[in-house]
Amino acid sequence: MSRKLRVAVVGAGPAGVYAADILTKTEGLDATVDLIDRDPTPFGLIRYGVAPDHPRIKEIIKALKRVMSNPDIRFFGNVAFGDDVKLEDLRQFYDAIVFATGARRDRELDIPGIDLDGSYGAADFVYWYDGHPDVDREWPFQPHAKEVAVLGVGNVGLDVSRILAKTADELLVTEIPDNVYEGLKKNATTDVHVFARRGPAQVKFTPMELRELNHSPNIDVIVHPEGFEFDEGSMEALKAAKSQKLVVDVLTKYLAAEPSGAPHRIHIHFCQNPVEILGEDGRVAGLRTEITELDGTGNVRGTGEYKDWPVQAVYRAIGYYSDVLPGLPFDTAAGVVPNDGGHVIDLDGSPLQGVYVTGWIKRGPVGLIGHTKSDAAQTIGMLVEDIDALPAPEHGEPEAFDRYLDSRGLEYTTWEGWEKLDAHEQALGEAHSVERERVKVVPRDEMVRIARS
């Protein structure tokens, strides 16, 4: 391409940042990238989806910062696709648009009682304790909710269980906002029950996350023996995946350990399929599960036997689901934008010229953060192959997009603005009575004010 390639990446989480990095480092390609995000801050689920007591996972932000310091990459935050800019708007300024918007909301669970007071989606809870500006500042902890259920055996389920079981003071040393600390002090939970439909060989935990469950002196991890079994399919799965065997090893150690008498407990139950949330006076009063059994292949079948658990709140952590992107097709069953590995595929089966996807909006909310790198490489590879066929935008100079946002009166944030907010949050942490790396600013208008000051 004789001209400089201009690409918009919608979504500034890891998937979007990796795509920008690959684009600007591709040999023989002269490209600039504008990252556009509805949040005033970059990094997506690294900032708003990873539990605050996971500093090692958040180390990835350092690598993302190095990418974002590239002068060929710009950041425009507080700009919502669909509301502030549309696909036809972006086509005026860019040769290509890559969507990396991820998955932000809870996948639905269609069982009776799911709408009772005290039934929550894990994503909503995660966004609350991570200080996302678009969720309520208060979490409705109930003083009677001493036993709660967590449905789902992935890392999000572990994060939710651990935050519910820890004390507020344990989490004060993290970056949690002040309102989250005050909210957690109202949490009366003593027992968290985690339910798996299948056996220990089928859980989606990672070994590190599972080991960290009992690092708190206030928590005992209790693995119950019922359903802790393996069939032929389970044994094959353990042979095929070393990480899964490590998970089972950790679970086995928990199973054999004697409780220490800690004031809080996380119980892990296998072969229990949630079928109904029980209610009383409009509030959660229990959970009904069907006992399942392994069928030889690693899957389960129902036994027709049921058990009621006296829990007073239920958190479903069964997966994330992507939002529909205005102007783009959407596969409601899979929760993704239809694509062939990178190109967005329109309703008639043909690719949308110059429009691509990467990350969870492309393949669904599965895998670890590192998997988005290979996603981005595949997508950008397709984009590079298409370069000669991409029509030049009407306004291809970088300043044109800035002028457009200004003409709309949009209060967008920039990378320089993020650095101001970053420094401000770190200063709040330094000034705190307890040593903290940072204290998050939560209100959107305050974040924007600081970033634009």
XYZ file of C-alpha atoms in Angstrom:
453
model
C 0.000 0.000 0.000
C 1.479 3.327 -1.080
C -0.419 5.323 1.561
C -0.337 4.971 5.336
C -2.899 2.426 6.517
C -5.416 3.829 9.004
C -7.185 1.277 11.232
C -9.758 1.751 13.995
C -9.855 -0.918 16.693
C -13.078 -0.760 18.704
C -12.324 -2.096 22.174
C -9.151 -1.323 24.128
C -8.907 -4.516 26.152
C -6.104 -7.052 25.603
C -7.593 -8.281 22.301
C -7.694 -4.768 20.879
C -4.258 -3.793 22.168
C -2.694 -6.973 20.771
C -4.285 -6.278 17.386
C -2.891 -2.731 17.410
C 0.547 -4.016 18.386
C 0.654 -6.554 15.539
C -0.573 -3.987 13.016
C 2.084 -1.441 13.886
C 4.871 -4.033 13.961
C 4.070 -5.914 10.753
C 7.130 -5.717 8.509
C 6.602 -3.653 5.388
C 3.346 -2.181 6.662
C 3.057 1.538 7.468
C 0.033 1.657 9.778
C -1.438 3.816 12.516
C -4.146 2.590 14.859
C -6.797 4.395 16.892
C -8.161 2.361 19.808
C -11.733 3.392 20.678
C -13.458 2.320 23.889
C -16.718 3.130 25.673
C -14.865 3.195 29.010
C -12.793 6.289 29.863
C -9.882 3.929 30.586
C -8.019 1.317 28.531
C -7.403 -2.386 29.312
C -11.007 -3.653 29.404
C -11.485 -6.740 31.577
C -7.957 -6.447 32.951
C -9.171 -3.359 34.827
C -12.809 -4.332 35.256
C -12.894 -8.126 35.130
C -9.926 -9.408 37.136
C -10.350 -9.683 40.894
C -8.444 -6.983 42.809
C -6.485 -9.530 44.862
C -4.810 -10.902 41.701
C -1.823 -8.575 41.256
C 0.128 -11.183 39.302
C -2.518 -11.364 36.593
C -2.703 -7.578 36.494
C 1.023 -7.531 35.689
C -0.104 -7.859 32.085
C -1.063 -4.171 32.245
C 2.650 -3.335 32.240
C 3.057 -5.111 28.900
C -0.042 -3.418 27.500
C 1.287 -0.029 28.605
C 4.447 -0.619 26.616
C 2.339 -1.278 23.531
C 0.233 1.820 24.104
C 3.328 4.024 24.362
C 3.886 3.472 20.625
C 3.280 6.872 18.918
C 1.518 5.084 16.061
C -1.214 3.965 18.488
C -3.726 6.439 19.909
C -6.470 5.938 22.497
C -9.941 7.483 22.469
C -11.892 6.597 25.604
C -15.416 7.487 26.698
C -16.586 6.990 23.099
C -19.405 4.460 22.779
C -19.789 2.605 19.514
C -23.417 2.715 18.433
C -24.200 5.840 20.458
C -21.319 8.235 19.790
C -19.976 6.739 16.563
C -21.474 4.299 14.090
C -19.934 2.010 11.499
C -20.627 4.437 8.660
C -18.920 7.202 10.641
C -15.763 5.152 11.122
C -15.610 4.245 7.440
C -15.052 7.954 6.677
C -11.761 7.959 8.596
C -10.294 4.460 8.375
C -9.274 1.882 5.790
C -10.432 -0.910 8.111
C -12.269 -1.385 11.392
C -11.485 -4.219 13.820
C -14.009 -4.977 16.567
C -12.537 -6.281 19.816
C -15.431 -5.479 22.139
C -15.280 -8.720 24.100
C -18.128 -10.033 26.235
C -19.390 -7.834 29.040
C -22.577 -9.325 30.441
C -23.747 -12.567 32.032
C -24.970 -15.467 29.996
C -28.571 -16.167 30.955
C -29.662 -19.226 32.917
C -33.224 -20.314 32.263
C -34.373 -21.997 35.467
C -37.333 -21.190 37.732
C -36.601 -18.517 40.334
C -33.749 -16.882 38.439
C -35.390 -13.448 38.842
C -35.839 -13.629 42.616
C -34.355 -10.936 44.817
C -30.913 -12.247 45.784
C -30.248 -13.929 42.422
C -27.320 -12.194 40.735
C -25.133 -12.418 37.685
C -21.438 -12.799 38.446
C -20.490 -10.164 35.859
C -22.571 -7.557 37.679
C -20.859 -8.416 40.959
C -17.402 -8.362 39.342
C -18.062 -4.950 37.787
C -19.202 -3.683 41.182
C -16.152 -4.806 43.150
C -13.842 -3.705 40.317
C -15.358 -0.214 40.359
C -16.889 -0.004 36.885
C -18.540 3.402 36.419
C -21.750 2.043 34.874
C -22.939 -0.102 37.803
C -24.624 0.944 41.030
C -22.260 2.097 43.756
C -23.966 -0.126 46.355
C -24.254 -3.927 46.366
C -27.435 -5.260 48.054
C -25.810 -7.467 50.676
C -28.442 -8.873 53.031
C -27.679 -9.484 56.727
C -29.504 -12.833 56.608
C -27.476 -14.140 53.601
C -24.938 -16.213 55.482
C -24.923 -19.086 52.984
C -24.688 -18.333 49.266
C -24.411 -20.424 46.117
C -22.084 -19.859 43.163
C -23.093 -21.664 39.981
C -20.199 -22.409 37.654
C -16.708 -23.829 37.941
C -14.555 -21.425 35.979
C -12.125 -18.824 37.264
C -14.834 -16.178 37.512
C -16.721 -18.458 39.888
C -13.573 -18.789 41.987
C -13.043 -15.018 42.023
C -16.614 -14.389 43.139
C -16.379 -17.103 45.815
C -13.112 -15.746 47.163
C -14.321 -12.119 47.304
C -17.488 -13.243 49.111
C -15.508 -15.319 51.606
C -12.739 -12.837 52.389
C -13.111 -10.042 54.910
C -13.255 -6.422 53.794
C -10.077 -5.640 55.719
C -8.167 -8.337 53.821
C -9.086 -6.608 50.566
C -8.347 -3.093 51.780
C -4.712 -3.420 50.676
C -5.862 -3.882 47.060
C -7.116 -1.228 44.635
C -10.796 -1.586 45.568
C -12.688 1.719 45.668
C -13.814 3.055 49.025
C -17.467 2.284 48.328
C -16.578 -1.389 47.680
C -14.714 -1.624 50.983
C -17.709 -0.145 52.819
C -20.031 -2.524 50.976
C -17.962 -5.617 51.749
C -18.035 -4.763 55.446
C -21.810 -5.411 55.258
C -21.320 -8.872 53.749
C -22.533 -11.506 56.238
C -21.482 -14.550 54.196
C -19.854 -17.378 56.142
C -20.323 -20.273 53.684
C -19.989 -20.169 49.908
C -21.192 -23.276 48.052
C -19.767 -23.767 44.539
C -21.735 -26.183 42.358
C -20.421 -28.186 39.399
C -22.721 -30.147 37.099
C -19.958 -32.627 36.309
C -16.961 -34.152 38.084
C -13.554 -32.811 39.107
C -11.920 -33.696 35.779
C -14.300 -31.379 33.924
C -13.959 -28.139 35.906
C -12.540 -25.069 34.129
C -10.433 -23.731 36.986
C -6.756 -23.018 36.424
C -4.327 -24.491 38.977
C -3.032 -21.136 40.225
C -6.504 -19.746 40.853
C -7.553 -22.893 42.665
C -4.468 -22.918 44.902
C -5.094 -19.301 45.913
C -8.479 -20.132 47.399
C -7.051 -21.044 50.794
C -4.328 -18.386 51.011
C -6.545 -16.431 53.367
C -6.299 -17.395 57.074
C -10.037 -16.722 57.280
C -11.050 -19.373 54.726
C -11.241 -23.162 54.766
C -11.717 -24.849 51.389
C -13.884 -27.944 51.733
C -14.213 -30.336 48.782
C -17.132 -32.697 49.399
C -16.638 -36.358 48.450
C -20.087 -36.798 46.879
C -19.619 -36.735 43.102
C -15.825 -36.713 43.362
C -15.477 -39.493 40.829
C -13.867 -40.273 37.484
C -15.102 -42.272 34.531
C -13.197 -43.406 31.447
C -13.776 -40.072 29.721
C -12.421 -38.246 32.767
C -9.244 -40.318 32.830
C -8.656 -39.634 29.141
C -9.099 -35.909 29.762
C -6.503 -35.978 32.530
C -4.011 -37.784 30.311
C -4.529 -35.235 27.538
C -4.157 -32.060 29.620
C -1.418 -31.624 32.212
C -3.081 -28.503 33.613
C -6.303 -30.425 34.275
C -4.385 -33.068 36.197
C -2.808 -30.299 38.301
C -6.301 -28.998 39.051
C -7.436 -32.447 40.175
C -4.313 -32.784 42.325
C -5.181 -29.533 44.120
C -8.802 -30.631 44.578
C -7.615 -33.972 45.970
C -5.454 -32.197 48.561
C -8.418 -30.067 49.606
C -10.541 -33.218 49.832
C -8.060 -34.858 52.208
C -7.396 -31.794 54.356
C -9.002 -31.314 57.749
C -10.775 -27.967 58.195
C -8.821 -25.561 60.383
C -11.885 -23.972 61.951
C -11.577 -20.746 59.928
C -14.625 -18.483 60.235
C -15.449 -18.684 56.513
C -15.713 -21.693 54.241
C -15.791 -22.320 50.498
C -17.503 -25.633 49.722
C -17.053 -27.297 46.316
C -19.765 -29.757 45.267
C -19.582 -32.030 42.221
C -22.311 -33.705 40.144
C -24.976 -31.234 41.251
C -27.009 -29.616 38.480
C -28.969 -26.489 39.560
C -32.583 -26.823 38.412
C -34.467 -24.229 40.485
C -33.870 -21.279 42.781
C -36.322 -21.530 45.653
C -38.020 -18.416 46.966
C -39.940 -17.073 49.910
C -41.658 -13.675 49.917
C -39.949 -12.835 46.627
C -36.430 -13.512 47.918
C -33.994 -16.381 47.457
C -34.534 -19.016 50.147
C -32.710 -22.006 48.685
C -31.328 -23.835 45.671
C -32.557 -27.143 44.281
C -30.099 -29.353 42.418
C -30.481 -32.641 40.606
C -27.795 -35.164 41.469
C -26.009 -36.258 38.304
C -23.695 -39.134 37.434
C -20.912 -39.507 34.896
C -21.923 -41.494 31.828
C -18.530 -42.907 30.869
C -17.610 -40.167 28.391
C -17.017 -37.358 30.884
C -20.550 -36.055 30.431
C -23.340 -36.503 32.954
C -26.924 -37.657 33.080
C -29.569 -36.855 35.649
C -30.462 -39.408 38.301
C -33.911 -38.064 39.160
C -32.749 -37.446 42.728
C -32.910 -33.864 44.025
C -31.413 -31.967 46.931
C -32.348 -28.617 48.442
C -29.669 -26.316 49.788
C -30.569 -23.578 52.301
C -28.813 -20.632 50.636
C -30.004 -17.021 50.745
C -28.285 -15.703 47.593
C -27.247 -17.184 44.254
C -24.510 -15.932 41.918
C -24.467 -17.434 38.434
C -20.983 -17.597 36.893
C -21.774 -19.696 33.848
C -20.075 -17.469 31.290
C -20.108 -14.080 29.632
C -22.154 -12.958 26.640
C -21.348 -10.280 24.074
C -23.466 -7.236 23.293
C -24.985 -6.780 19.858
C -23.011 -4.234 17.825
C -25.281 -1.836 15.892
C -24.928 -2.254 12.147
C -23.253 -5.675 12.393
C -24.827 -9.138 12.138
C -24.999 -11.168 15.348
C -25.271 -14.875 16.127
C -27.548 -14.938 19.183
C -26.979 -18.646 19.873
C -23.187 -18.361 19.988
C -23.111 -14.763 21.227
C -20.591 -13.675 18.575
C -20.405 -11.652 15.376
C -20.438 -14.173 12.478
C -16.970 -14.450 10.967
C -14.632 -16.726 9.050
C -11.779 -16.382 11.498
C -11.418 -12.647 11.048
C -13.704 -11.157 8.402
C -17.191 -10.200 9.543
C -19.674 -12.234 7.496
C -22.881 -10.446 6.526
C -26.362 -11.986 6.498
C -25.978 -12.973 2.833
C -22.830 -14.941 3.610
C -20.381 -12.464 2.104
C -17.618 -10.630 4.010
C -18.248 -7.034 5.056
C -15.438 -5.195 3.295
C -12.877 -3.776 5.679
C -14.636 -4.994 8.846
C -13.013 -7.577 11.134
C -13.327 -9.122 14.616
C -10.906 -10.460 17.181
C -11.084 -11.777 20.755
C -14.261 -12.896 22.506
C -16.624 -11.126 20.100
C -15.035 -13.357 17.446
C -14.839 -16.765 19.153
C -16.867 -16.517 22.354
C -15.754 -16.040 25.974
C -13.419 -19.008 26.287
C -9.712 -19.328 26.959
C -7.206 -17.238 28.845
C -5.992 -13.710 28.146
C -2.965 -14.984 26.248
C -5.186 -16.753 23.719
C -6.260 -13.385 22.327
C -2.754 -12.939 20.862
C -3.208 -15.792 18.392
C -6.715 -14.511 17.650
C -5.327 -11.088 16.809
C -2.541 -12.542 14.660
C -5.070 -14.486 12.583
C -7.355 -11.482 12.126
C -4.581 -9.043 11.258
C -3.148 -11.581 8.827
C -6.450 -11.530 6.937
C -6.562 -7.742 7.023
C -3.057 -7.500 5.548
C -4.028 -9.878 2.742
C -6.957 -7.575 1.909
C -4.975 -4.330 1.853
C -4.928 -3.804 -1.908
C -8.719 -4.133 -2.071
C -9.465 -1.664 0.748
C -10.851 1.655 -0.495
C -9.197 4.780 0.868
C -11.268 6.636 3.502
C -12.695 10.042 2.632
C -10.813 11.691 5.502
C -7.646 9.685 6.054
C -5.548 12.148 8.044
C -5.414 11.317 11.787
C -6.574 14.767 12.894
C -9.851 14.314 11.013
C -11.212 11.893 13.598
C -10.274 14.256 16.433
C -12.126 17.066 14.688
C -15.155 14.847 14.197
C -15.335 13.956 17.908
C -14.873 17.625 18.821
C -17.658 18.652 16.438
C -19.969 16.178 18.204
C -19.121 17.741 21.566
C -17.860 14.415 22.900
C -15.702 14.500 26.033
C -13.289 11.798 24.982
C -10.201 10.752 26.899
C -6.736 10.060 25.502
C -3.675 8.039 26.470
C -2.176 11.151 28.033
C -5.416 11.542 29.967
C -5.193 7.941 31.178
C -1.667 8.640 32.449
C -3.062 11.532 34.493
C -5.813 9.350 35.946
C -3.315 6.539 36.576
C -1.066 8.901 38.525
C -4.054 10.297 40.429
C -5.207 6.827 41.529
C -1.696 5.882 42.600
C -1.465 9.113 44.624
C -4.740 8.196 46.366
C -3.187 4.849 47.281
C -0.012 6.437 48.624
C -2.036 8.840 50.770
C -4.129 6.050 52.304
C -3.572 4.976 55.902
C -2.951 1.414 54.663
C -0.250 0.886 52.015
C -1.984 0.499 48.656
C -0.774 0.599 45.065
C -3.794 2.659 44.014
C -7.388 3.475 44.853
C -9.715 3.382 41.865
C -11.808 6.377 40.917
C -15.311 5.122 40.109
C -17.623 7.925 38.838
C -17.350 8.335 35.063
C -17.608 12.116 35.169
C -14.800 12.315 37.728
C -12.554 10.026 35.660
C -13.203 12.129 32.566
C -12.589 15.379 34.455
C -9.232 14.169 35.764
C -8.184 12.760 32.372
C -9.128 15.956 30.528
C -7.738 18.385 33.091
